[in-house]
Every structure is written in structure tokens, then in C-alpha cells.
mmCIF file of C-alpha atoms and ligand atoms in Angstrom:
data_model
loop_
_atom_site.group_PDB
_atom_site.id
_atom_site.type_symbol
_atom_site.label_atom_id
_atom_site.label_comp_id
_atom_site.label_asym_id
_atom_site.label_seq_id
_atom_site.Cartn_x
_atom_site.Cartn_y
_atom_site.Cartn_z
ATOM 1 C CA MET A 1265 12.941 -12.278 18.083
ATOM 2 C CA ILE A 1266 16.173 -11.907 16.059
ATOM 3 C CA ASP A 1267 16.397 -14.129 12.982
ATOM 4 C CA TRP A 1268 20.000 -15.250 13.523
ATOM 5 C CA LEU A 1269 20.112 -17.485 10.447
ATOM 6 C CA GLU A 1270 19.147 -14.500 8.324
ATOM 7 C CA LYS A 1271 21.761 -12.373 10.106
ATOM 8 C CA VAL A 1272 24.688 -14.774 9.615
ATOM 9 C CA TYR A 1273 23.810 -15.402 5.975
ATOM 10 C CA SER A 1274 23.363 -11.698 5.231
ATOM 11 C CA ALA A 1275 26.997 -11.119 6.269
ATOM 12 C CA THR A 1276 27.870 -12.651 2.835
ATOM 13 C CA GLY A 1277 31.357 -13.626 3.885
ATOM 14 C CA ASP A 1278 32.460 -10.310 5.422
ATOM 15 C CA ILE A 1279 34.595 -11.632 8.283
ATOM 16 C CA ALA A 1280 34.026 -8.723 10.697
ATOM 17 C CA GLN A 1281 30.256 -8.797 10.109
ATOM 18 C CA LEU A 1282 30.131 -12.588 10.458
ATOM 19 C CA GLU A 1283 32.116 -12.432 13.681
ATOM 20 C CA THR A 1284 29.779 -9.806 15.142
ATOM 21 C CA ALA A 1285 26.744 -11.845 14.114
ATOM 22 C CA TYR A 1286 28.052 -15.091 15.684
ATOM 23 C CA ASP A 1287 29.248 -13.257 18.804
ATOM 24 C CA GLY A 1288 25.678 -11.990 19.185
ATOM 25 C CA TRP A 1289 24.146 -15.423 18.582
ATOM 26 C CA ALA A 1290 26.565 -17.346 20.844
ATOM 27 C CA GLU A 1291 24.507 -17.324 24.014
ATOM 28 C CA GLY A 1292 21.272 -18.551 22.455
ATOM 29 C CA TYR A 1293 22.846 -20.647 19.659
ATOM 30 C CA ASP A 1294 22.385 -24.129 21.160
ATOM 31 C CA GLU A 1295 18.754 -23.477 21.987
ATOM 32 C CA SER A 1296 18.002 -21.997 18.519
ATOM 33 C CA VAL A 1297 19.592 -24.814 16.551
ATOM 34 C CA SER A 1298 17.946 -27.459 18.755
ATOM 35 C CA ALA A 1299 14.572 -25.890 17.970
ATOM 36 C CA LEU A 1300 15.450 -26.056 14.260
ATOM 37 C CA GLY A 1301 16.224 -29.776 14.625
ATOM 38 C CA TYR A 1302 19.908 -29.263 13.659
ATOM 39 C CA THR A 1303 21.351 -32.590 12.484
ATOM 40 C CA ASN A 1304 24.842 -31.758 11.103
ATOM 41 C CA PRO A 1305 26.900 -32.470 14.255
ATOM 42 C CA ALA A 1306 25.435 -35.984 14.641
ATOM 43 C CA LEU A 1307 25.956 -36.855 10.973
ATOM 44 C CA VAL A 1308 29.499 -35.419 10.783
ATOM 45 C CA SER A 1309 30.473 -37.250 13.996
ATOM 46 C CA ALA A 1310 28.958 -40.546 12.811
ATOM 47 C CA LEU A 1311 30.777 -40.554 9.479
ATOM 48 C CA PHE A 1312 34.016 -39.347 11.058
ATOM 49 C CA ALA A 1313 33.912 -42.172 13.622
ATOM 50 C CA ARG A 1314 33.291 -44.737 10.871
ATOM 51 C CA LEU A 1315 36.391 -43.660 8.959
ATOM 52 C CA MET A 1316 38.675 -42.786 11.925
ATOM 53 C CA PRO A 1317 37.951 -45.299 14.710
ATOM 54 C CA ASP A 1318 41.369 -44.643 16.313
ATOM 55 C CA VAL A 1319 40.487 -42.318 19.212
ATOM 56 C CA SER A 1320 44.059 -41.195 19.923
ATOM 57 C CA GLY A 1321 43.778 -38.304 17.421
ATOM 58 C CA PRO A 1322 44.448 -35.440 17.639
ATOM 59 C CA ILE A 1323 41.361 -33.965 15.996
ATOM 60 C CA LEU A 1324 40.639 -30.393 14.933
ATOM 61 C CA ASP A 1325 37.059 -29.092 15.045
ATOM 62 C CA ALA A 1326 37.240 -26.386 12.365
ATOM 63 C CA GLY A 1327 34.541 -23.772 12.988
ATOM 64 C CA CYS A 1328 33.759 -25.394 16.334
ATOM 65 C CA GLY A 1329 31.122 -22.839 17.324
ATOM 66 C CA THR A 1330 29.783 -23.612 20.796
ATOM 67 C CA GLY A 1331 31.415 -27.058 20.725
ATOM 68 C CA VAL A 1332 28.548 -29.405 19.929
ATOM 69 C CA ILE A 1333 30.795 -31.796 17.958
ATOM 70 C CA GLY A 1334 33.568 -31.588 20.538
ATOM 71 C CA GLU A 1335 31.138 -32.813 23.144
ATOM 72 C CA ILE A 1336 29.859 -35.683 20.971
ATOM 73 C CA LEU A 1337 33.362 -36.873 20.017
ATOM 74 C CA SER A 1338 34.623 -36.519 23.565
ATOM 75 C CA LEU A 1339 31.721 -38.623 24.886
ATOM 76 C CA ALA A 1340 32.480 -41.175 22.162
ATOM 77 C CA GLY A 1341 36.019 -41.517 23.532
ATOM 78 C CA TYR A 1342 38.173 -39.255 21.318
ATOM 79 C CA GLU A 1343 40.974 -38.008 23.530
ATOM 80 C CA PHE A 1344 42.515 -34.846 22.082
ATOM 81 C CA ILE A 1345 40.192 -32.378 20.403
ATOM 82 C CA ASP A 1346 41.228 -28.845 19.470
ATOM 83 C CA GLY A 1347 38.865 -26.179 18.166
ATOM 84 C CA ILE A 1348 39.186 -23.053 16.048
ATOM 85 C CA ASP A 1349 36.568 -20.472 15.164
ATOM 86 C CA LEU A 1350 36.431 -16.836 14.082
ATOM 87 C CA SER A 1351 33.977 -15.850 16.814
ATOM 88 C CA GLY A 1352 35.273 -15.153 20.307
ATOM 89 C CA GLY A 1353 31.717 -15.435 21.637
ATOM 90 C CA MET A 1354 31.274 -18.936 20.213
ATOM 91 C CA LEU A 1355 34.745 -19.992 21.455
ATOM 92 C CA LYS A 1356 33.821 -18.870 24.966
ATOM 93 C CA ARG A 1357 30.785 -21.176 24.930
ATOM 94 C CA ALA A 1358 32.910 -24.024 23.573
ATOM 95 C CA LYS A 1359 35.438 -23.533 26.376
ATOM 96 C CA ALA A 1360 32.675 -23.804 28.977
ATOM 97 C CA ARG A 1361 31.992 -27.400 27.856
ATOM 98 C CA GLY A 1362 35.436 -28.414 29.127
ATOM 99 C CA VAL A 1363 36.026 -30.976 26.366
ATOM 100 C CA TYR A 1364 38.639 -29.263 24.162
ATOM 101 C CA ARG A 1365 42.401 -29.598 24.652
ATOM 102 C CA SER A 1366 42.867 -26.138 23.120
ATOM 103 C CA LEU A 1367 40.713 -23.474 21.513
ATOM 104 C CA GLY A 1368 41.801 -20.515 19.418
ATOM 105 C CA ARG A 1369 40.593 -17.830 17.083
ATOM 106 C CA ALA A 1370 41.420 -18.490 13.433
ATOM 107 C CA VAL A 1371 39.867 -17.697 10.085
ATOM 108 C CA LEU A 1372 39.396 -20.551 7.622
ATOM 109 C CA GLY A 1373 40.393 -19.188 4.230
ATOM 110 C CA GLU A 1374 43.510 -17.554 5.683
ATOM 111 C CA PRO A 1375 46.825 -19.331 6.458
ATOM 112 C CA LEU A 1376 46.508 -21.371 9.682
ATOM 113 C CA GLU A 1377 49.242 -21.208 12.324
ATOM 114 C CA ILE A 1378 49.295 -24.981 12.616
ATOM 115 C CA GLU A 1379 52.172 -27.275 11.687
ATOM 116 C CA THR A 1380 51.894 -29.427 8.578
ATOM 117 C CA GLY A 1381 50.706 -32.977 9.314
ATOM 118 C CA THR A 1382 49.414 -32.269 12.841
ATOM 119 C CA TYR A 1383 45.936 -33.843 12.816
ATOM 120 C CA ALA A 1384 44.590 -37.381 12.398
ATOM 121 C CA GLY A 1385 41.199 -35.852 11.730
ATOM 122 C CA VAL A 1386 39.451 -32.582 10.965
ATOM 123 C CA VAL A 1387 35.691 -32.241 11.455
ATOM 124 C CA SER A 1388 33.613 -29.328 10.279
ATOM 125 C CA SER A 1389 29.871 -29.012 10.731
ATOM 126 C CA GLY A 1390 27.842 -26.180 9.210
ATOM 127 C CA VAL A 1391 30.937 -24.107 8.373
ATOM 128 C CA PHE A 1392 31.705 -24.664 4.683
ATOM 129 C CA THR A 1393 28.691 -22.892 3.298
ATOM 130 C CA VAL A 1394 27.815 -19.784 1.361
ATOM 131 C CA GLY A 1395 29.197 -16.658 3.045
ATOM 132 C CA HIS A 1396 31.126 -18.627 5.699
ATOM 133 C CA ALA A 1397 34.372 -20.605 5.206
ATOM 134 C CA PRO A 1398 35.428 -20.668 1.533
ATOM 135 C CA ALA A 1399 36.495 -23.662 -0.560
ATOM 136 C CA SER A 1400 40.004 -22.183 -0.742
ATOM 137 C CA ALA A 1401 40.425 -23.226 2.930
ATOM 138 C CA PHE A 1402 40.585 -26.890 1.815
ATOM 139 C CA ASN A 1403 44.283 -26.464 0.931
ATOM 140 C CA GLU A 1404 45.158 -25.537 4.510
ATOM 141 C CA ILE A 1405 42.972 -28.331 5.938
ATOM 142 C CA ALA A 1406 44.737 -30.856 3.691
ATOM 143 C CA ARG A 1407 48.138 -29.472 4.733
ATOM 144 C CA ILE A 1408 47.523 -29.863 8.481
ATOM 145 C CA LEU A 1409 46.207 -33.451 8.145
ATOM 146 C CA LYS A 1410 48.575 -36.368 8.707
ATOM 147 C CA PRO A 1411 48.852 -38.826 5.788
ATOM 148 C CA GLY A 1412 45.906 -41.211 6.227
ATOM 149 C CA GLY A 1413 44.026 -38.598 8.243
ATOM 150 C CA VAL A 1414 40.384 -37.847 7.466
ATOM 151 C CA PHE A 1415 38.376 -34.683 6.925
ATOM 152 C CA ALA A 1416 34.600 -34.976 7.525
ATOM 153 C CA LEU A 1417 32.439 -31.992 6.656
ATOM 154 C CA SER A 1418 28.814 -31.141 5.984
ATOM 155 C CA ILE A 1419 27.827 -29.216 2.855
ATOM 156 C CA THR A 1420 24.328 -28.334 1.677
ATOM 157 C CA ASP A 1421 23.510 -29.158 -1.950
ATOM 158 C CA PRO A 1422 23.150 -25.498 -3.033
ATOM 159 C CA ALA A 1423 26.500 -24.604 -1.403
ATOM 160 C CA PHE A 1424 28.193 -27.650 -2.961
ATOM 161 C CA GLU A 1425 27.515 -26.081 -6.367
ATOM 162 C CA ALA A 1426 27.433 -22.321 -5.713
ATOM 163 C CA GLY A 1427 30.291 -22.235 -3.205
ATOM 164 C CA GLY A 1428 32.639 -24.197 -5.471
ATOM 165 C CA PHE A 1429 33.149 -26.867 -2.777
ATOM 166 C CA GLY A 1430 32.539 -29.765 -5.143
ATOM 167 C CA ASP A 1431 35.068 -28.453 -7.699
ATOM 168 C CA ALA A 1432 37.676 -27.721 -5.008
ATOM 169 C CA MET A 1433 37.283 -31.236 -3.581
ATOM 170 C CA ILE A 1434 37.769 -32.811 -7.011
ATOM 171 C CA GLU A 1435 40.779 -30.590 -7.759
ATOM 172 C CA LEU A 1436 42.583 -31.854 -4.650
ATOM 173 C CA GLU A 1437 41.552 -35.404 -5.472
ATOM 174 C CA GLN A 1438 42.989 -35.073 -8.996
ATOM 175 C CA ALA A 1439 46.187 -33.599 -7.540
ATOM 176 C CA GLY A 1440 46.549 -36.757 -5.416
ATOM 177 C CA VAL A 1441 46.200 -34.811 -2.147
ATOM 178 C CA TRP A 1442 43.187 -36.697 -0.825
ATOM 179 C CA ALA A 1443 40.682 -39.331 -1.939
ATOM 180 C CA PRO A 1444 36.948 -39.558 -1.256
ATOM 181 C CA ALA A 1445 36.364 -42.037 1.580
ATOM 182 C CA ALA A 1446 32.587 -41.814 2.167
ATOM 183 C CA THR A 1447 29.507 -39.721 1.500
ATOM 184 C CA SER A 1448 26.380 -39.808 3.633
ATOM 185 C CA GLY A 1449 22.862 -40.096 2.333
ATOM 186 C CA SER A 1450 20.895 -36.911 1.753
ATOM 187 C CA TYR A 1451 19.375 -35.314 4.870
ATOM 188 C CA LEU A 1452 17.988 -31.972 6.061
ATOM 189 C CA PRO A 1453 20.492 -30.162 8.331
ATOM 190 C CA LEU A 1454 17.744 -27.805 9.593
ATOM 191 C CA PRO A 1455 14.468 -29.721 9.178
ATOM 192 C CA ASN A 1456 12.392 -27.196 11.157
ATOM 193 C CA ALA A 1457 13.777 -24.045 9.472
ATOM 194 C CA GLU A 1458 11.847 -21.747 7.134
ATOM 195 C CA PRO A 1459 11.887 -23.045 3.519
ATOM 196 C CA ALA A 1460 14.597 -20.485 2.594
ATOM 197 C CA HIS A 1461 17.022 -22.300 4.942
ATOM 198 C CA ARG A 1462 15.703 -25.852 4.591
ATOM 199 C CA HIS A 1463 18.112 -27.272 2.007
ATOM 200 C CA PRO A 1464 19.204 -30.889 1.820
ATOM 201 C CA GLY A 1465 22.862 -31.681 2.294
ATOM 202 C CA ARG A 1466 25.372 -34.465 2.812
ATOM 203 C CA VAL A 1467 28.476 -35.231 4.820
ATOM 204 C CA TYR A 1468 31.620 -35.820 2.747
ATOM 205 C CA VAL A 1469 34.702 -37.600 4.054
ATOM 206 C CA LEU A 1470 38.114 -37.233 2.392
ATOM 207 C CA ARG A 1471 41.238 -39.217 3.281
ATOM 208 C CA LYS A 1472 44.651 -37.566 2.942
ATOM 209 C CA GLN A 1473 46.964 -39.565 0.691
ATOM 210 C CA GLY A 1474 50.633 -40.276 1.208
HETATM 211 C C1 LIG B 584 26.546 -22.719 11.871
HETATM 212 S S1 LIG B 584 27.881 -22.488 12.998
HETATM 213 C C2 LIG B 584 28.380 -24.192 13.257
HETATM 214 C C3 LIG B 584 29.084 -24.360 14.576
HETATM 215 C C4 LIG B 584 29.349 -25.817 14.952
HETATM 216 N N1 LIG B 584 30.321 -26.410 14.081
HETATM 217 C C5 LIG B 584 28.046 -26.589 14.943
HETATM 218 O O1 LIG B 584 27.834 -27.414 14.045
HETATM 219 O O2 LIG B 584 27.226 -26.319 15.840
HETATM 220 C C6 LIG B 584 29.182 -21.897 11.972
HETATM 221 C C7 LIG B 584 30.451 -21.581 12.758
HETATM 222 O O3 LIG B 584 31.504 -21.372 11.834
HETATM 223 C C8 LIG B 584 32.240 -20.222 12.206
HETATM 224 N N2 LIG B 584 32.822 -19.692 10.964
HETATM 225 C C9 LIG B 584 32.170 -19.240 9.882
HETATM 226 N N3 LIG B 584 33.044 -18.884 8.928
HETATM 227 C C10 LIG B 584 34.274 -19.132 9.428
HETATM 228 C C11 LIG B 584 35.587 -18.963 8.935
HETATM 229 N N4 LIG B 584 35.844 -18.479 7.710
HETATM 230 N N5 LIG B 584 36.641 -19.292 9.740
HETATM 231 C C12 LIG B 584 36.421 -19.784 10.994
HETATM 232 N N6 LIG B 584 35.193 -19.964 11.510
HETATM 233 C C13 LIG B 584 34.128 -19.651 10.737
HETATM 234 C C14 LIG B 584 31.229 -19.307 12.859
HETATM 235 O O4 LIG B 584 31.835 -18.364 13.726
HETATM 236 C C15 LIG B 584 30.349 -20.313 13.595
HETATM 237 O O5 LIG B 584 30.806 -20.564 14.896
#
């Protein structure tokens, strides 16, 4: 059996390699992550809903994958959910759920073709991690949020340090771009994974100022 976690992490941020790996994983992704006890989508959705109870949105699911969060938020009543991802294979699975208003290929870390101040919320589960979306993408996320909009994302503790996500978050806070709105307790995103992939993490929620 292919060790997909190993495959996506061994891409070490090479976009073409990561895309190929996720395209290959797309069909069996939901089943694999269920077996690993994947908890990020539930935690990101719960904290997002606490801080953005207005369901009129719109919301962007950044790194939507097969659309697990889109389905949760749609069932919870959120009306307009868009998704972006670098993997065409994952986007195809997300489309099949029929819960997104629009879906498109985009690379977090590169400029996004989205107007400034478009979204009331951005959610991102399992995307800002080592070798995936970089901390530099926070600037674009902050730009596309409306003032008062919230960004809820999961980050594992090792990635928080090694990926520079903590520093990048604080930099934007000090620049008055956003303010911390909530942080979850510590949990295991993949409780049934091998020890090498069983790191604790948290969900962080930032609110755009202005
Ligand atoms: C672990 S999956 C998480 C998918 C979904 N959010 C979930 O929680 O099930 C990571 C997703 O992020 C996407 N991804 C990774 N790096 C990305 C980047 N720089 N830009 C856009 N998407 C990225 C991958 O293609 C993949 O679909």
C-alpha cells in the first residue's frame, strides 16, 4: 500500500511534485484520513463557526482538498463557499460533493487572482504545514479578507516553529493587519498515524482589523 503521507511530505514544497502526489492520493484520500482519525476539519470548522456565526459569507476554503470542510460548513448553514487548491485531482473530488459555489486551481504562496476584501472568512485545514503552503501566503489571505473577517487554520506544533508560521502571524499582528481571536486546545490531527506523523497541533483564528 502506498504511504501517501510520506509521499506528500517528501515533496518538500516542490509544487509540481506535491501536485502529482495529491492528484494520486485524491481518490483514496477520504478513506485514508478517516482511518487515521483525521480531526482538523472538525476543529477548524468549530472554531470558525464560533468566531463567524454570520452564515452569509462568502467563505474561502484555502487548500480545500476533497472538500471535507466545505461539506461541514455547508451542512452547518454557510451559504457561499469557494475552494482553491493546487491539485486538480483533489478539486475534482471537491466538485463532486456539490457544496462549493466555485472551485479553482491556485497556489498559496503565489499572488491570488482574488479581489481585495472579498471574503468574510477563510478556512484552511491541514494546508499550512512543512512542505505545503508557506507562511508568506498569509499576506495574500489577509488581503482578500474583508475588515472584520476571520481566518481559521490548523497548524501542528513542529510546523508552527519550523515553518515560521508563528513569526509570520505575529508580524501581521504587529503591523495591525489582524489580531488573534481564538486558539483551540492542543489535539492530535492524525491520532492513528505512525509516530513520525503524530504531532499535536492547534487551530488559530485571526480577525482582520480595519
Ligand atoms: C492534507 S490536505 C488537506 C485538505 C483539506 N483541507 C482537508 O483538511 O481534508 C492538503 C491540501 O492542501 C493542498 N495544498 C498544499 N500546498 C498547497 C499550496 N501551496 N497551495 C494550494 N494548495 C495546497 C493540497 O493539494 C491538498 O489538497
